[in-house]
Amino acid sequence: MREGSVRGVVTTNALELGVDIGQLGAAVLAGYPGTIASAWQQAGRAGRRNDVSAVVMVAGASPLDQYLVTHPRYFFERSRSMA
């Protein structure tokens, strides 16, 4: 990945734990990770070299995922450190 020859990576929430691969152009979150802080932490792994990046959360069937996709202001208007 560091050399740019890998086009995609599938991982667990290890990206939240500080794995720093600066060339990620996008992150896909498979469901809401449980806290706003975790979501921002995982999303923040993309675009770390000042490039344009994208983050997409694919909502699951859980009530919390469904609430967030129908009430995005709840997520975006809260502090990033809130649970």
Short mmCIF file of N, CA, C and O in Angstrom, two decimals:
data_model
loop_
_atom_site.label_atom_id
_atom_site.label_comp_id
_atom_site.label_asym_id
_atom_site.label_seq_id
_atom_site.Cartn_x
_atom_site.Cartn_y
_atom_site.Cartn_z
N MET A 1 0.81 -1.20 0.00
CA MET A 1 0.00 0.00 0.00
C MET A 1 0.85 1.26 0.00
O MET A 1 0.52 2.21 -0.66
N ARG A 2 1.90 1.24 0.73
CA ARG A 2 2.74 2.44 0.80
C ARG A 2 3.32 2.83 -0.56
O ARG A 2 3.57 3.99 -0.81
N GLU A 3 3.52 1.84 -1.42
CA GLU A 3 4.08 2.11 -2.74
C GLU A 3 3.01 2.50 -3.75
O GLU A 3 3.33 2.90 -4.86
N GLY A 4 1.75 2.33 -3.41
CA GLY A 4 0.67 2.71 -4.31
C GLY A 4 0.23 1.63 -5.27
O GLY A 4 -0.56 1.88 -6.16
N SER A 5 0.73 0.41 -5.11
CA SER A 5 0.36 -0.64 -6.04
C SER A 5 -0.92 -1.38 -5.62
O SER A 5 -1.51 -2.08 -6.43
N VAL A 6 -1.34 -1.23 -4.39
CA VAL A 6 -2.57 -1.86 -3.90
C VAL A 6 -3.72 -0.88 -4.07
O VAL A 6 -3.63 0.28 -3.69
N ARG A 7 -4.82 -1.33 -4.65
CA ARG A 7 -5.94 -0.45 -4.95
C ARG A 7 -7.00 -0.41 -3.85
O ARG A 7 -7.79 0.51 -3.78
N GLY A 8 -7.03 -1.41 -2.99
CA GLY A 8 -8.03 -1.43 -1.93
C GLY A 8 -7.61 -2.35 -0.80
O GLY A 8 -6.84 -3.28 -0.99
N VAL A 9 -8.11 -2.05 0.38
CA VAL A 9 -7.80 -2.84 1.57
C VAL A 9 -9.08 -3.00 2.38
O VAL A 9 -9.84 -2.05 2.53
N VAL A 10 -9.30 -4.18 2.88
CA VAL A 10 -10.42 -4.44 3.77
C VAL A 10 -9.82 -4.71 5.14
O VAL A 10 -8.88 -5.50 5.27
N THR A 11 -10.34 -4.05 6.16
CA THR A 11 -9.77 -4.19 7.49
C THR A 11 -10.86 -4.14 8.55
O THR A 11 -11.99 -3.74 8.27
N THR A 12 -10.49 -4.51 9.74
CA THR A 12 -11.38 -4.33 10.89
C THR A 12 -11.23 -2.89 11.35
O THR A 12 -10.66 -2.06 10.64
N ASN A 13 -11.66 -2.59 12.54
CA ASN A 13 -11.51 -1.23 13.04
C ASN A 13 -10.07 -0.92 13.45
O ASN A 13 -9.82 0.06 14.14
N ALA A 14 -9.10 -1.69 12.97
CA ALA A 14 -7.69 -1.42 13.25
C ALA A 14 -7.30 -0.03 12.77
O ALA A 14 -6.41 0.59 13.33
N LEU A 15 -7.96 0.48 11.75
CA LEU A 15 -7.65 1.83 11.29
C LEU A 15 -7.96 2.85 12.37
O LEU A 15 -7.40 3.93 12.38
N GLU A 16 -8.85 2.52 13.28
CA GLU A 16 -9.16 3.43 14.38
C GLU A 16 -8.02 3.48 15.39
O GLU A 16 -7.87 4.44 16.14
N LEU A 17 -7.20 2.47 15.40
CA LEU A 17 -6.16 2.36 16.42
C LEU A 17 -4.85 3.02 16.02
O LEU A 17 -3.83 2.78 16.63
N GLY A 18 -4.88 3.83 14.99
CA GLY A 18 -3.69 4.61 14.66
C GLY A 18 -2.86 4.07 13.53
O GLY A 18 -1.76 4.56 13.31
N VAL A 19 -3.32 3.06 12.81
CA VAL A 19 -2.60 2.60 11.63
C VAL A 19 -2.60 3.76 10.64
O VAL A 19 -3.65 4.28 10.28
N ASP A 20 -1.43 4.21 10.24
CA ASP A 20 -1.35 5.41 9.42
C ASP A 20 -0.81 5.08 8.04
O ASP A 20 0.40 4.96 7.85
N ILE A 21 -1.70 4.89 7.12
CA ILE A 21 -1.34 4.70 5.72
C ILE A 21 -1.80 5.98 5.02
O ILE A 21 -2.98 6.15 4.72
N GLY A 22 -0.92 6.89 4.81
CA GLY A 22 -1.27 8.23 4.36
C GLY A 22 -1.85 8.34 2.97
O GLY A 22 -2.31 9.40 2.59
N GLN A 23 -1.84 7.30 2.19
CA GLN A 23 -2.32 7.41 0.82
C GLN A 23 -3.74 6.91 0.63
O GLN A 23 -4.18 6.74 -0.49
N LEU A 24 -4.48 6.68 1.71
CA LEU A 24 -5.87 6.25 1.56
C LEU A 24 -6.70 7.40 1.00
O LEU A 24 -6.68 8.50 1.53
N GLY A 25 -7.42 7.13 -0.08
CA GLY A 25 -8.25 8.15 -0.70
C GLY A 25 -9.70 8.07 -0.27
O GLY A 25 -10.46 9.01 -0.46
N ALA A 26 -10.09 6.96 0.33
CA ALA A 26 -11.48 6.79 0.74
C ALA A 26 -11.57 5.78 1.87
O ALA A 26 -10.71 4.91 2.01
N ALA A 27 -12.60 5.93 2.68
CA ALA A 27 -12.89 4.97 3.73
C ALA A 27 -14.37 4.62 3.66
O ALA A 27 -15.20 5.50 3.45
N VAL A 28 -14.68 3.35 3.80
CA VAL A 28 -16.06 2.90 3.84
C VAL A 28 -16.29 2.27 5.21
O VAL A 28 -15.62 1.31 5.57
N LEU A 29 -17.20 2.84 5.96
CA LEU A 29 -17.54 2.30 7.27
C LEU A 29 -18.73 1.37 7.10
O LEU A 29 -19.77 1.79 6.58
N ALA A 30 -18.57 0.14 7.49
CA ALA A 30 -19.66 -0.84 7.39
C ALA A 30 -20.49 -0.76 8.67
O ALA A 30 -20.25 -1.46 9.64
N GLY A 31 -21.41 0.17 8.68
CA GLY A 31 -22.23 0.40 9.86
C GLY A 31 -21.61 1.42 10.78
O GLY A 31 -20.42 1.74 10.69
N TYR A 32 -22.42 1.98 11.65
CA TYR A 32 -21.97 2.96 12.63
C TYR A 32 -21.14 2.25 13.69
O TYR A 32 -21.58 1.26 14.27
N PRO A 33 -19.93 2.73 13.99
CA PRO A 33 -19.06 2.01 14.91
C PRO A 33 -19.46 2.13 16.39
O PRO A 33 -18.83 1.49 17.23
N GLY A 34 -20.46 2.91 16.71
CA GLY A 34 -20.94 2.95 18.09
C GLY A 34 -20.79 4.29 18.78
O GLY A 34 -21.56 4.60 19.67
N THR A 35 -19.79 5.07 18.37
CA THR A 35 -19.64 6.41 18.94
C THR A 35 -19.26 7.38 17.82
O THR A 35 -18.66 6.99 16.81
N ILE A 36 -19.59 8.64 18.04
CA ILE A 36 -19.22 9.67 17.08
C ILE A 36 -17.70 9.76 16.98
O ILE A 36 -17.14 9.89 15.90
N ALA A 37 -17.03 9.67 18.13
CA ALA A 37 -15.56 9.74 18.13
C ALA A 37 -14.96 8.62 17.30
O ALA A 37 -14.01 8.84 16.53
N SER A 38 -15.47 7.40 17.43
CA SER A 38 -14.95 6.28 16.64
C SER A 38 -15.19 6.48 15.16
O SER A 38 -14.33 6.18 14.33
N ALA A 39 -16.36 6.99 14.82
CA ALA A 39 -16.67 7.22 13.40
C ALA A 39 -15.70 8.24 12.80
O ALA A 39 -15.15 8.02 11.72
N TRP A 40 -15.45 9.34 13.50
CA TRP A 40 -14.51 10.34 12.99
C TRP A 40 -13.09 9.80 12.96
O TRP A 40 -12.31 10.11 12.06
N GLN A 41 -12.74 9.00 13.93
CA GLN A 41 -11.39 8.41 13.96
C GLN A 41 -11.16 7.51 12.75
O GLN A 41 -10.13 7.59 12.09
N GLN A 42 -12.14 6.67 12.44
CA GLN A 42 -12.02 5.78 11.28
C GLN A 42 -12.06 6.58 9.98
O GLN A 42 -11.28 6.33 9.06
N ALA A 43 -12.96 7.54 9.91
CA ALA A 43 -13.08 8.36 8.69
C ALA A 43 -11.81 9.17 8.45
O ALA A 43 -11.41 9.39 7.30
N GLY A 44 -11.17 9.59 9.52
CA GLY A 44 -9.99 10.44 9.40
C GLY A 44 -8.76 9.76 8.86
O GLY A 44 -7.74 10.40 8.62
N ARG A 45 -8.83 8.47 8.62
CA ARG A 45 -7.68 7.76 8.04
C ARG A 45 -7.55 8.03 6.55
O ARG A 45 -6.50 7.81 5.96
N ALA A 46 -8.60 8.53 5.93
CA ALA A 46 -8.54 8.85 4.50
C ALA A 46 -8.13 10.31 4.33
O ALA A 46 -8.55 11.17 5.09
N GLY A 47 -7.32 10.56 3.33
CA GLY A 47 -6.93 11.93 2.99
C GLY A 47 -5.93 12.55 3.94
O GLY A 47 -5.92 13.76 4.13
N ARG A 48 -5.06 11.78 4.51
CA ARG A 48 -4.12 12.30 5.50
C ARG A 48 -2.96 13.07 4.88
O ARG A 48 -2.20 13.69 5.58
N ARG A 49 -2.84 13.05 3.60
CA ARG A 49 -1.77 13.80 2.93
C ARG A 49 -2.31 15.02 2.20
O ARG A 49 -1.82 15.41 1.16
N ASN A 50 -3.34 15.62 2.74
CA ASN A 50 -3.96 16.82 2.18
C ASN A 50 -4.56 16.62 0.79
O ASN A 50 -4.72 17.57 0.05
N ASP A 51 -4.86 15.40 0.44
CA ASP A 51 -5.53 15.13 -0.82
C ASP A 51 -7.04 15.12 -0.58
O ASP A 51 -7.51 15.01 0.55
N VAL A 52 -7.79 15.22 -1.65
CA VAL A 52 -9.24 15.08 -1.56
C VAL A 52 -9.54 13.64 -1.19
O VAL A 52 -8.89 12.71 -1.69
N SER A 53 -10.49 13.44 -0.32
CA SER A 53 -10.84 12.09 0.10
C SER A 53 -12.35 11.98 0.27
O SER A 53 -13.06 12.99 0.25
N ALA A 54 -12.81 10.76 0.44
CA ALA A 54 -14.24 10.51 0.63
C ALA A 54 -14.43 9.49 1.74
O ALA A 54 -13.59 8.61 1.94
N VAL A 55 -15.54 9.63 2.45
CA VAL A 55 -15.91 8.68 3.49
C VAL A 55 -17.39 8.36 3.30
O VAL A 55 -18.20 9.25 3.11
N VAL A 56 -17.70 7.08 3.33
CA VAL A 56 -19.08 6.62 3.17
C VAL A 56 -19.40 5.66 4.30
O VAL A 56 -18.59 4.78 4.60
N MET A 57 -20.54 5.86 4.93
CA MET A 57 -20.99 4.88 5.91
C MET A 57 -22.14 4.11 5.29
O MET A 57 -23.14 4.69 4.87
N VAL A 58 -21.98 2.81 5.20
CA VAL A 58 -23.04 1.94 4.70
C VAL A 58 -23.81 1.47 5.92
O VAL A 58 -23.31 0.70 6.73
N ALA A 59 -25.02 1.98 6.06
CA ALA A 59 -25.83 1.69 7.24
C ALA A 59 -26.33 0.25 7.21
O ALA A 59 -26.70 -0.27 6.16
N GLY A 60 -26.32 -0.35 8.37
CA GLY A 60 -26.87 -1.69 8.53
C GLY A 60 -28.33 -1.62 8.97
O GLY A 60 -28.94 -0.55 8.96
N ALA A 61 -28.86 -2.73 9.38
CA ALA A 61 -30.26 -2.80 9.79
C ALA A 61 -30.47 -2.40 11.24
O ALA A 61 -31.61 -2.30 11.69
N SER A 62 -29.40 -2.15 11.98
CA SER A 62 -29.56 -1.83 13.40
C SER A 62 -30.33 -0.52 13.57
O SER A 62 -30.23 0.39 12.73
N PRO A 63 -31.08 -0.40 14.63
CA PRO A 63 -31.85 0.83 14.86
C PRO A 63 -30.96 2.08 14.92
O PRO A 63 -31.35 3.14 14.44
N LEU A 64 -29.78 1.96 15.49
CA LEU A 64 -28.89 3.12 15.58
C LEU A 64 -28.42 3.56 14.20
O LEU A 64 -28.41 4.75 13.89
N ASP A 65 -28.03 2.62 13.36
CA ASP A 65 -27.65 2.95 11.98
C ASP A 65 -28.80 3.65 11.27
O ASP A 65 -28.62 4.66 10.61
N GLN A 66 -29.98 3.10 11.39
CA GLN A 66 -31.14 3.65 10.72
C GLN A 66 -31.49 5.04 11.24
O GLN A 66 -31.88 5.93 10.48
N TYR A 67 -31.33 5.25 12.53
CA TYR A 67 -31.58 6.58 13.10
C TYR A 67 -30.61 7.59 12.50
O TYR A 67 -31.01 8.69 12.11
N LEU A 68 -29.34 7.23 12.43
CA LEU A 68 -28.34 8.18 11.93
C LEU A 68 -28.54 8.54 10.47
O LEU A 68 -28.31 9.68 10.08
N VAL A 69 -28.97 7.60 9.65
CA VAL A 69 -29.15 7.93 8.24
C VAL A 69 -30.42 8.76 8.02
O VAL A 69 -30.52 9.46 7.03
N THR A 70 -31.35 8.70 8.94
CA THR A 70 -32.55 9.54 8.80
C THR A 70 -32.45 10.84 9.59
O THR A 70 -33.26 11.74 9.39
N HIS A 71 -31.43 10.95 10.45
CA HIS A 71 -31.20 12.17 11.24
C HIS A 71 -29.71 12.53 11.20
O HIS A 71 -29.03 12.50 12.23
N PRO A 72 -29.18 12.87 10.03
CA PRO A 72 -27.74 13.14 9.93
C PRO A 72 -27.28 14.32 10.78
O PRO A 72 -26.13 14.37 11.20
N ARG A 73 -28.17 15.26 11.08
CA ARG A 73 -27.77 16.40 11.91
C ARG A 73 -27.32 15.95 13.30
O ARG A 73 -26.46 16.57 13.90
N TYR A 74 -27.92 14.87 13.80
CA TYR A 74 -27.51 14.34 15.10
C TYR A 74 -26.02 14.04 15.10
O TYR A 74 -25.31 14.33 16.06
N PHE A 75 -25.55 13.48 14.02
CA PHE A 75 -24.12 13.13 13.90
C PHE A 75 -23.26 14.36 13.63
O PHE A 75 -22.28 14.61 14.32
N PHE A 76 -23.62 15.14 12.63
CA PHE A 76 -22.75 16.22 12.17
C PHE A 76 -22.75 17.46 13.06
O PHE A 76 -21.83 18.26 13.00
N GLU A 77 -23.77 17.62 13.89
CA GLU A 77 -23.81 18.80 14.75
C GLU A 77 -23.34 18.53 16.17
O GLU A 77 -23.37 19.41 17.01
N ARG A 78 -22.87 17.34 16.44
CA ARG A 78 -22.34 17.00 17.76
C ARG A 78 -20.82 17.14 17.76
O ARG A 78 -20.17 17.08 16.72
N SER A 79 -20.29 17.29 18.96
CA SER A 79 -18.84 17.34 19.12
C SER A 79 -18.25 15.99 18.70
O SER A 79 -18.85 14.94 18.93
N ARG A 80 -17.10 16.01 18.10
CA ARG A 80 -16.45 14.77 17.65
C ARG A 80 -16.02 13.89 18.80
O ARG A 80 -15.74 12.72 18.62
N SER A 81 -15.96 14.42 19.99
CA SER A 81 -15.53 13.62 21.13
C SER A 81 -16.70 13.01 21.89
O SER A 81 -16.51 12.27 22.84
N MET A 82 -17.93 13.30 21.47
CA MET A 82 -19.09 12.77 22.18
C MET A 82 -19.32 11.30 21.86
O MET A 82 -19.06 10.85 20.77
N ALA A 83 -19.83 10.59 22.83
CA ALA A 83 -20.15 9.17 22.63
C ALA A 83 -21.47 9.03 21.93
O ALA A 83 -22.24 9.91 21.81
#
